[in-house]
Coordinates of C-alpha atoms in Angstrom, one line a residue:
M1 CA 165.3 -62.5 125.7
P2 CA 164.5 -63.4 129.3
R3 CA 160.8 -63.6 130.1
L4 CA 159.8 -63.0 133.7
T5 CA 156.6 -62.3 135.7
I6 CA 156.3 -59.2 137.9
D7 CA 153.1 -58.9 140.0
G8 CA 151.3 -61.4 137.7
Q9 CA 152.3 -59.6 134.5
E10 CA 154.7 -61.2 132.0
V11 CA 157.4 -59.2 130.3
N12 CA 160.2 -59.8 127.8
V13 CA 163.4 -57.9 128.4
E14 CA 166.9 -57.5 126.9
P15 CA 169.7 -59.6 128.5
G16 CA 171.3 -57.6 131.3
T17 CA 168.1 -55.8 132.3
T18 CA 167.6 -55.5 136.0
V19 CA 164.4 -56.2 137.8
I20 CA 163.8 -52.5 138.5
Q21 CA 164.1 -51.7 134.8
A22 CA 161.8 -54.6 133.8
A23 CA 159.2 -53.4 136.3
E24 CA 159.3 -49.9 134.7
K25 CA 158.7 -51.5 131.4
L26 CA 155.4 -52.7 132.8
G27 CA 154.6 -49.4 134.5
V28 CA 155.3 -50.8 137.9
Y29 CA 157.2 -48.3 140.1
I30 CA 159.5 -49.7 142.7
P31 CA 160.6 -47.3 145.4
R32 CA 164.3 -46.3 145.3
Y33 CA 166.7 -43.8 146.7
C34 CA 170.2 -44.7 145.5
Y35 CA 169.2 -46.0 142.1
H36 CA 169.2 -43.5 139.2
P37 CA 169.2 -44.7 135.5
G38 CA 172.0 -42.3 134.5
L39 CA 174.4 -43.4 137.3
S40 CA 176.2 -46.6 138.2
I41 CA 174.4 -48.9 140.6
A42 CA 175.3 -48.6 144.3
G43 CA 172.7 -50.9 145.8
S44 CA 173.0 -49.2 149.2
C45 CA 169.6 -47.8 150.2
R46 CA 167.8 -51.2 150.3
M47 CA 164.5 -49.4 149.5
C48 CA 163.9 -51.4 146.3
L49 CA 163.7 -54.8 148.0
V50 CA 161.4 -57.2 146.2
D51 CA 160.2 -60.8 146.8
A52 CA 161.7 -63.3 144.3
E53 CA 160.2 -66.8 144.2
N54 CA 162.5 -69.5 145.5
S55 CA 164.8 -66.9 147.1
P56 CA 165.4 -67.3 150.8
K57 CA 165.4 -63.5 151.4
L58 CA 164.3 -60.3 149.6
Q59 CA 166.4 -59.0 146.7
I60 CA 167.3 -55.5 145.7
A61 CA 165.6 -54.8 142.3
C62 CA 168.2 -52.2 141.2
Y63 CA 171.0 -54.8 141.1
T64 CA 169.3 -58.2 140.5
P65 CA 169.4 -59.2 136.9
A66 CA 166.2 -60.4 135.2
V67 CA 166.4 -64.1 134.3
E68 CA 164.2 -66.5 132.4
G69 CA 161.2 -67.7 134.4
M70 CA 161.8 -65.4 137.4
K71 CA 158.7 -64.5 139.4
I72 CA 158.8 -61.2 141.3
I73 CA 156.3 -59.7 143.8
T74 CA 156.8 -56.0 144.5
N75 CA 154.0 -55.2 146.9
N76 CA 153.2 -58.1 149.3
E77 CA 153.2 -57.6 153.1
K78 CA 156.7 -59.0 153.5
V79 CA 158.1 -56.3 151.0
K80 CA 156.1 -53.5 152.6
Q81 CA 157.4 -54.4 156.1
A82 CA 160.9 -54.3 154.8
R83 CA 160.4 -50.9 153.4
R84 CA 158.8 -49.8 156.6
H85 CA 161.9 -50.9 158.5
M86 CA 164.2 -49.1 156.0
L87 CA 162.3 -45.9 156.5
E88 CA 162.5 -46.2 160.2
F89 CA 166.3 -46.7 159.9
L90 CA 166.7 -43.7 157.5
L91 CA 164.6 -41.5 159.8
T92 CA 166.6 -42.3 162.9
N93 CA 168.7 -39.1 162.6
H94 CA 166.7 -37.2 160.0
P95 CA 165.6 -33.8 161.3
L96 CA 161.9 -33.0 161.6
D97 CA 162.2 -29.8 159.6
C98 CA 159.8 -30.5 156.7
P99 CA 157.9 -27.2 157.3
V100 CA 161.1 -25.2 156.4
C101 CA 162.6 -27.6 153.8
D102 CA 162.5 -26.6 150.2
Q103 CA 162.2 -30.2 149.1
S104 CA 158.8 -30.5 150.9
G105 CA 156.2 -31.5 148.5
E106 CA 158.6 -33.4 146.2
C107 CA 160.6 -35.4 148.8
D108 CA 160.8 -39.1 148.3
L109 CA 161.3 -39.6 152.1
Q110 CA 158.0 -37.9 152.7
N111 CA 156.3 -39.7 149.8
F112 CA 157.4 -43.2 150.8
Y113 CA 156.7 -42.6 154.4
M114 CA 153.1 -41.7 153.6
E115 CA 152.9 -44.9 151.5
Y116 CA 154.8 -47.4 153.5
G117 CA 155.6 -45.9 156.9
R118 CA 153.0 -44.4 159.1
Y119 CA 154.4 -46.2 162.2
E120 CA 154.6 -45.2 165.8
S121 CA 158.2 -43.9 166.4
R122 CA 160.3 -45.9 168.8
F123 CA 163.1 -43.2 169.0
L124 CA 163.6 -40.3 171.4
E125 CA 164.6 -37.0 169.9
D126 CA 168.3 -37.5 170.5
K127 CA 169.6 -37.1 166.9
I128 CA 173.1 -36.7 165.7
K129 CA 173.7 -33.1 164.7
K130 CA 175.6 -32.1 161.5
K131 CA 176.2 -29.0 159.4
K132 CA 173.1 -27.2 158.1
A133 CA 172.5 -24.8 155.2
T134 CA 176.2 -24.9 154.1
P135 CA 176.9 -23.4 150.7
L136 CA 178.9 -25.8 148.6
G137 CA 179.3 -23.5 145.6
P138 CA 177.5 -20.7 143.8
H139 CA 174.2 -22.7 143.3
V140 CA 174.0 -25.5 145.8
V141 CA 173.4 -25.6 149.6
L142 CA 174.0 -28.7 151.7
D143 CA 172.1 -29.8 154.8
Q144 CA 174.0 -32.8 156.1
E145 CA 171.4 -33.8 158.7
R146 CA 168.9 -34.4 155.9
C147 CA 171.2 -36.6 153.8
I148 CA 170.4 -40.3 153.7
L149 CA 173.7 -41.2 152.0
C150 CA 172.3 -42.5 148.8
S151 CA 175.5 -41.4 147.1
R152 CA 173.8 -40.1 144.0
C153 CA 175.6 -36.7 144.2
T154 CA 179.0 -38.3 144.7
R155 CA 178.5 -40.7 141.8
F156 CA 177.4 -37.8 139.6
T157 CA 180.6 -35.8 140.3
E158 CA 182.7 -38.9 139.6
E159 CA 180.9 -40.3 136.6
I160 CA 179.1 -37.4 134.8
S161 CA 180.8 -34.1 135.5
R162 CA 184.1 -35.9 136.4
S163 CA 185.0 -33.0 138.7
H164 CA 185.2 -35.1 141.9
E165 CA 184.2 -32.4 144.4
L166 CA 182.0 -34.5 146.6
G167 CA 182.7 -37.6 148.8
I168 CA 181.4 -39.5 151.7
F169 CA 183.5 -39.2 154.9
N170 CA 183.6 -41.1 158.2
R171 CA 181.9 -44.3 159.2
G172 CA 178.6 -45.7 160.6
N173 CA 176.1 -43.1 161.8
R174 CA 178.8 -40.4 161.6
S175 CA 179.1 -40.8 157.8
L176 CA 178.4 -37.6 155.9
V177 CA 178.6 -36.1 152.4
D178 CA 180.9 -33.1 152.1
L179 CA 183.4 -31.4 149.8
H180 CA 186.9 -32.8 149.4
P181 CA 189.4 -30.4 150.9
G182 CA 190.1 -27.4 148.8
K183 CA 187.2 -28.1 146.4
T184 CA 184.1 -26.0 145.6
L185 CA 181.1 -27.3 143.8
D186 CA 181.3 -25.0 140.8
N187 CA 181.5 -27.3 137.8
P188 CA 179.3 -26.4 134.8
Y189 CA 176.7 -29.1 135.7
S190 CA 176.6 -28.6 139.5
G191 CA 172.8 -28.0 139.5
N192 CA 172.1 -31.6 138.6
V193 CA 173.0 -32.8 142.1
I194 CA 169.9 -30.8 143.3
D195 CA 167.7 -32.7 140.8
I196 CA 168.9 -36.1 141.7
C197 CA 168.9 -35.7 145.5
P198 CA 165.8 -37.6 146.7
V199 CA 165.5 -35.6 149.9
G200 CA 166.2 -32.0 151.0
A201 CA 170.0 -32.4 151.6
L202 CA 171.0 -30.5 148.4
T203 CA 168.9 -27.5 147.5
E204 CA 169.1 -24.6 145.0
R205 CA 170.4 -21.3 146.4
E206 CA 168.4 -19.3 143.8
F207 CA 165.1 -21.1 144.6
R208 CA 165.4 -21.4 148.4
F209 CA 162.3 -20.0 150.1
K210 CA 160.9 -18.5 146.9
C211 CA 157.9 -20.7 146.4
R212 CA 156.4 -24.0 147.7
V213 CA 156.5 -26.7 145.0
W214 CA 152.8 -27.4 145.3
Y215 CA 152.1 -23.9 143.9
L216 CA 154.2 -24.7 140.8
A217 CA 152.9 -25.7 137.5
S218 CA 155.2 -27.0 134.7
Q219 CA 155.3 -26.8 130.9
P220 CA 157.6 -28.7 128.6
S221 CA 160.1 -26.5 126.8
V222 CA 163.5 -26.3 125.2
C223 CA 166.5 -24.5 126.7
T224 CA 167.6 -21.5 124.5
G225 CA 171.1 -21.3 126.1
C226 CA 172.9 -22.9 123.2
S227 CA 172.4 -24.9 120.0
R228 CA 172.2 -28.2 122.0
G229 CA 168.5 -27.5 122.8
C230 CA 168.3 -29.4 126.1
N231 CA 164.7 -30.5 126.9
V232 CA 163.5 -28.7 130.1
W233 CA 160.5 -28.2 132.3
I234 CA 159.6 -24.5 133.0
H235 CA 158.3 -24.3 136.5
F236 CA 156.1 -21.2 137.2
N237 CA 153.8 -20.1 140.0
A238 CA 150.4 -21.2 138.9
S239 CA 148.7 -19.6 141.9
Q240 CA 149.4 -16.1 140.6
R241 CA 146.4 -15.0 138.6
S242 CA 148.1 -11.8 137.6
Y243 CA 151.8 -11.3 137.1
K244 CA 151.8 -7.6 137.4
N245 CA 154.5 -6.4 139.9
Q246 CA 155.0 -10.0 141.0
G247 CA 158.8 -10.2 140.4
R248 CA 160.0 -13.1 138.4
R249 CA 157.3 -15.3 137.0
I250 CA 159.5 -18.3 136.1
Q251 CA 160.7 -19.9 139.3
R252 CA 163.2 -22.5 138.0
L253 CA 164.1 -24.7 135.1
K254 CA 164.5 -28.5 135.4
P255 CA 165.9 -31.0 132.9
R256 CA 163.4 -33.1 131.0
F257 CA 164.5 -36.5 129.8
N258 CA 165.4 -36.9 126.2
P259 CA 167.7 -39.8 125.3
H260 CA 168.9 -38.2 122.1
V261 CA 169.7 -34.7 123.3
N262 CA 170.5 -34.3 127.0
Q263 CA 169.4 -37.5 128.7
W264 CA 168.6 -36.5 132.4
W265 CA 170.9 -33.5 132.6
M266 CA 171.4 -29.8 131.8
C267 CA 174.2 -27.3 132.3
D268 CA 174.1 -24.5 134.9
E269 CA 174.4 -21.9 132.2
G270 CA 171.0 -22.9 130.8
R271 CA 169.5 -23.7 134.2
F272 CA 170.1 -20.4 135.8
G273 CA 170.2 -18.1 132.7
F274 CA 166.5 -17.4 132.4
E275 CA 166.5 -13.9 133.9
F276 CA 165.9 -12.3 130.5
I277 CA 162.3 -13.7 130.5
D278 CA 161.3 -11.2 133.2
Q279 CA 164.1 -8.6 133.2
N280 CA 164.7 -5.6 130.9
R281 CA 161.6 -6.4 128.9
I282 CA 160.1 -4.4 126.1
E283 CA 156.4 -4.3 127.1
F284 CA 154.9 -1.9 124.5
P285 CA 155.7 -1.0 120.9
H286 CA 157.6 2.3 120.6
L287 CA 158.3 4.9 117.9
R288 CA 161.0 7.4 117.9
Q289 CA 159.8 10.9 118.4
G290 CA 162.7 13.3 118.2
S291 CA 165.6 11.7 120.1
R292 CA 163.4 9.5 122.3
L293 CA 161.4 6.4 121.9
Q294 CA 157.8 6.8 123.0
P295 CA 155.3 4.0 123.6
V296 CA 152.4 3.8 121.1
D297 CA 149.7 1.3 120.4
W298 CA 150.2 -1.6 117.9
E299 CA 148.0 0.0 115.3
E300 CA 150.1 3.1 115.1
A301 CA 153.3 1.2 115.2
L302 CA 152.4 -1.2 112.5
Q303 CA 151.0 1.5 110.2
T304 CA 154.2 3.4 110.6
V305 CA 156.6 0.6 109.8
V306 CA 154.4 -0.7 106.9
R307 CA 154.4 2.8 105.5
A308 CA 158.2 3.1 105.7
T309 CA 158.7 -0.4 104.2
R310 CA 156.1 0.2 101.4
S311 CA 157.6 3.6 100.5
A312 CA 161.1 2.1 100.2
L313 CA 159.8 -0.8 98.0
D314 CA 157.9 1.5 95.7
K315 CA 160.7 4.1 95.2
F316 CA 163.8 1.9 95.2
G317 CA 162.7 -1.7 94.8
P318 CA 163.3 -4.8 96.9
E319 CA 167.0 -4.2 97.2
S320 CA 166.2 -1.2 99.4
V321 CA 165.0 -3.4 102.2
G322 CA 167.2 -5.6 104.4
V323 CA 166.3 -8.2 107.0
I324 CA 168.5 -9.6 109.8
A325 CA 166.6 -12.5 111.2
S326 CA 167.8 -14.4 114.2
A327 CA 168.7 -17.9 115.2
M328 CA 167.0 -17.1 118.4
Q329 CA 163.7 -17.2 116.5
S330 CA 161.6 -20.3 116.1
N331 CA 161.3 -22.2 112.9
E332 CA 157.8 -20.9 112.4
E333 CA 159.0 -17.3 112.7
L334 CA 161.9 -17.8 110.4
Y335 CA 159.6 -19.5 107.8
L336 CA 157.3 -16.4 107.9
V337 CA 160.3 -14.0 107.5
K338 CA 161.2 -15.9 104.4
K339 CA 157.6 -16.1 103.1
L340 CA 156.8 -12.5 103.7
F341 CA 160.1 -10.7 102.9
G342 CA 161.6 -13.1 100.5
D343 CA 158.7 -14.8 98.6
G344 CA 156.2 -12.0 99.1
L345 CA 158.2 -8.8 98.7
G346 CA 161.1 -10.1 96.7
V347 CA 163.7 -9.1 99.3
S348 CA 167.0 -10.9 98.8
N349 CA 169.0 -9.2 101.6
I350 CA 168.0 -11.7 104.3
G351 CA 170.6 -13.0 106.7
H352 CA 170.6 -14.3 110.3
S353 CA 174.1 -14.2 111.7
N354 CA 175.2 -11.6 114.2
P355 CA 178.7 -10.5 113.2
A356 CA 179.3 -9.2 116.7
E357 CA 178.8 -12.7 118.2
R358 CA 181.7 -14.9 119.3
E359 CA 181.8 -18.6 120.2
G360 CA 181.1 -19.1 123.9
F361 CA 182.2 -21.8 126.3
S362 CA 181.8 -25.3 125.1
D363 CA 182.7 -28.8 126.2
D364 CA 182.5 -32.4 125.1
F365 CA 179.4 -33.2 127.0
L366 CA 176.4 -30.9 126.5
V367 CA 177.4 -27.2 126.2
R368 CA 177.8 -25.9 122.6
G369 CA 179.8 -22.8 121.7
D370 CA 177.0 -21.5 119.5
K371 CA 174.6 -19.8 121.9
N372 CA 171.7 -19.8 119.5
P373 CA 169.0 -22.5 119.8
N374 CA 167.9 -22.5 116.1
R375 CA 171.0 -22.0 113.9
A376 CA 170.2 -25.2 112.0
G377 CA 166.6 -24.0 111.3
A378 CA 167.8 -20.7 109.9
E379 CA 170.4 -22.4 107.7
A380 CA 167.8 -25.0 106.5
L381 CA 165.6 -22.1 105.4
D382 CA 168.5 -20.6 103.5
L383 CA 168.4 -17.2 105.3
T384 CA 172.1 -16.9 104.7
A385 CA 172.8 -13.6 103.0
S386 CA 175.9 -11.9 104.4
V387 CA 174.9 -9.7 107.3
D388 CA 178.1 -7.7 107.1
S389 CA 177.1 -6.9 103.5
I390 CA 173.6 -6.0 104.5
L391 CA 174.9 -3.6 107.2
E392 CA 177.4 -2.1 104.8
K393 CA 174.6 -1.4 102.3
A394 CA 172.5 0.2 105.0
T395 CA 175.5 2.4 106.1
H396 CA 176.0 3.5 102.5
G397 CA 172.3 4.3 102.1
D398 CA 171.5 1.5 99.6
I399 CA 169.2 -0.2 102.1
K400 CA 166.6 2.3 103.2
V401 CA 164.7 0.2 105.7
L402 CA 166.5 -2.4 107.9
W403 CA 164.5 -5.0 109.9
V404 CA 166.4 -6.5 112.8
F405 CA 165.0 -9.4 114.8
H406 CA 166.2 -10.0 118.4
H407 CA 169.9 -9.2 117.7
E408 CA 172.0 -6.9 119.8
L409 CA 174.1 -5.0 117.3
P410 CA 176.7 -2.4 118.3
P411 CA 175.6 1.2 117.5
Q412 CA 178.5 1.6 115.0
A413 CA 177.1 -1.2 112.9
L414 CA 173.9 0.7 112.4
E415 CA 175.5 4.1 111.7
G416 CA 174.1 5.6 108.6
A417 CA 171.1 3.3 108.5
Q418 CA 168.1 5.4 107.6
Y419 CA 165.2 3.5 109.1
V420 CA 165.7 0.6 111.6
V421 CA 162.8 -1.5 112.8
F422 CA 163.7 -3.7 115.7
M423 CA 161.6 -6.6 116.9
G424 CA 162.6 -8.4 120.1
S425 CA 161.8 -9.0 123.7
N426 CA 164.5 -7.1 125.5
W427 CA 166.0 -3.7 125.4
N428 CA 169.6 -3.7 124.0
R429 CA 172.0 -1.6 122.0
T430 CA 170.0 -2.1 118.8
T431 CA 167.0 -0.2 120.2
E432 CA 169.3 2.8 120.7
S433 CA 169.5 3.2 116.9
A434 CA 166.0 2.0 116.0
Q435 CA 163.2 4.3 114.7
A436 CA 160.6 1.7 115.6
V437 CA 160.7 -1.0 118.4
L438 CA 158.1 -3.8 118.3
A439 CA 157.6 -5.6 121.6
G440 CA 158.2 -9.3 121.1
V441 CA 158.0 -12.3 123.5
T442 CA 160.4 -14.9 124.8
H443 CA 160.2 -18.6 124.1
A444 CA 158.4 -19.1 127.5
E445 CA 155.5 -17.0 126.2
K446 CA 154.8 -18.7 122.9
D447 CA 154.6 -22.1 121.0
G448 CA 157.0 -23.2 118.4
T449 CA 159.9 -25.4 117.4
F450 CA 163.7 -25.1 117.4
S451 CA 166.1 -27.2 115.3
N452 CA 169.2 -28.0 117.4
F453 CA 172.7 -28.3 116.0
E454 CA 172.0 -31.9 114.8
G455 CA 168.8 -30.7 113.0
R456 CA 166.5 -32.3 115.5
I457 CA 163.2 -30.4 115.5
Q458 CA 161.8 -30.0 119.1
H459 CA 158.6 -28.5 120.2
F460 CA 158.3 -25.9 123.0
Q461 CA 155.1 -24.7 124.6
Q462 CA 153.9 -21.5 126.1
A463 CA 154.2 -21.4 129.9
V464 CA 153.2 -17.9 130.9
P465 CA 151.2 -15.1 129.1
P466 CA 153.1 -12.3 127.3
L467 CA 154.0 -9.3 129.3
E468 CA 151.7 -6.3 128.9
E469 CA 151.3 -5.6 125.1
S470 CA 154.1 -7.7 123.8
R471 CA 153.3 -10.1 120.9
N472 CA 154.9 -13.1 119.4
D473 CA 156.7 -12.8 116.1
V474 CA 154.3 -15.1 114.3
G475 CA 151.2 -12.9 115.0
V476 CA 153.1 -9.7 114.1
L477 CA 154.5 -11.2 110.9
L478 CA 151.1 -12.4 109.8
D479 CA 149.6 -9.0 110.5
L480 CA 152.4 -7.4 108.5
A481 CA 151.8 -9.8 105.6
R482 CA 148.1 -8.7 105.4
R483 CA 149.0 -5.0 105.6
L484 CA 151.7 -5.4 102.9
D485 CA 149.2 -7.2 100.6
C486 CA 150.9 -10.6 101.0
P487 CA 148.3 -12.5 103.0
L488 CA 149.4 -16.0 104.0
D489 CA 146.1 -17.5 105.2
L490 CA 147.6 -18.8 108.4
Q491 CA 146.4 -18.2 112.0
D492 CA 149.1 -19.4 114.4
A493 CA 152.4 -21.3 114.9
G494 CA 150.6 -24.6 114.5
D495 CA 149.3 -23.6 111.0
V496 CA 152.8 -22.3 110.0
F497 CA 154.5 -25.6 111.1
R498 CA 151.9 -27.6 109.2
Q499 CA 152.6 -25.6 106.0
W500 CA 156.3 -25.8 106.6
C501 CA 156.6 -29.5 107.5
G502 CA 153.4 -31.0 106.1
K503 CA 152.4 -32.4 109.5
S504 CA 151.0 -31.1 112.8
L505 CA 153.0 -30.4 115.9
R506 CA 151.4 -33.4 117.6
E507 CA 152.9 -35.6 114.9
L508 CA 156.5 -34.8 116.1
E509 CA 158.1 -37.8 117.8
P510 CA 158.1 -37.6 121.6
F511 CA 161.8 -36.7 121.6
G512 CA 161.8 -34.6 118.4
E513 CA 162.8 -35.7 114.9
L514 CA 165.6 -34.9 112.6
L515 CA 165.1 -32.1 110.0
T516 CA 164.7 -33.6 106.5
A517 CA 164.9 -32.2 103.0
A518 CA 161.1 -32.5 102.8
A519 CA 160.7 -30.1 105.8
V520 CA 162.7 -27.2 104.2

């Protein structure tokens, strides 16, 4: 293993490691534009120049291999001057539109200029003009004047999405990024070119002019779009003290690095499919009065559903109650469903599959056909009774009280069901048949874990508070357990996870860990 010295610190690295990677191992950040760890090396921006001992000129850290005995300086005056010159070159034709650029606040051109530039400009304002604010596809807008030709986006469409929409055309100072003739940037992963663009050349159509990035806070989470469970950052407006009548609270989702699950990427389906967090929400518990559902307080709602459930159990036994849990629920919520209804009340009719669901779009990269984030968790907890059988029993009157969690079931599937309790976050066709509707929350409003299709347990955290009177399933299920004389002596999702897995959430590996028999 080569051993080298970077800024006075020694480090051992694997053969084939580049200087920029060796520096990151030491926590030394070398500025870069074209380099991205998930793409091939272009070596074109020259921003990562470093001073190598016994080398007659500066070397690019992204391409130079680390060798035994090498001594590297990343921050002497010679290196800083080179970076200053590169910034001056890159800014020759860059427009001065930072005040109206969506990248402002997270732009590497701004950041590096403030760190290494700060020079007196030698250029007149006679810049080459190119196309501005040009839609490339449904999600991406291109501003050619801001582009510094790092080629990250073109390499992404060639190497990752393999859709080949983007290319670099012309020569010299007339070079520009654009679509190939007849192409549109609409591949399933097009949003990733926004993430990897180091400047404001590629911006998100849905996010443009919605919020300045310095008002955004972020929370680590997991995408619920499919059973892959891509790691994401939820970005929300932290400056809003109240979310009442503020429109959408979640501003955008960004991929979060996980080498075992999604690396640096995420699909457009998950990236842009978060409208359900703020749209069509159930904000209060409801009970059916006549033909209409009317909002009530939680005390009345819980008393009513407990009374109906207890009456069915007392008169007809555990077989008179059915539960359709959901693979959209967290492991902690599914565990409580099993503990309360299965172990506590003796109910055996507990399933989780929605018979109306069909496999969705999938590919051989990230997207899975199963659009539920926690199928593996539901199966590991053995909540696998036939839902078709449960619905048939409800239709025939054998099941008197049917609990449905988060599923959208067609009305005909619930015909004949005597008493339906729905718990979920969004209005759907199931609520049309329900006698009681309990207002749940989305994953962005609670803590918990999902187990992806490989069985990898991943922690997600609350980003925004619940809307109005909605409550998370864990709190409601624990409340129901006390009212049904099955107290579980647990307080929150962390307690549930500790009882389920025998460890705390903080003990999960940084990138999640595989579900084991001991955790079931």
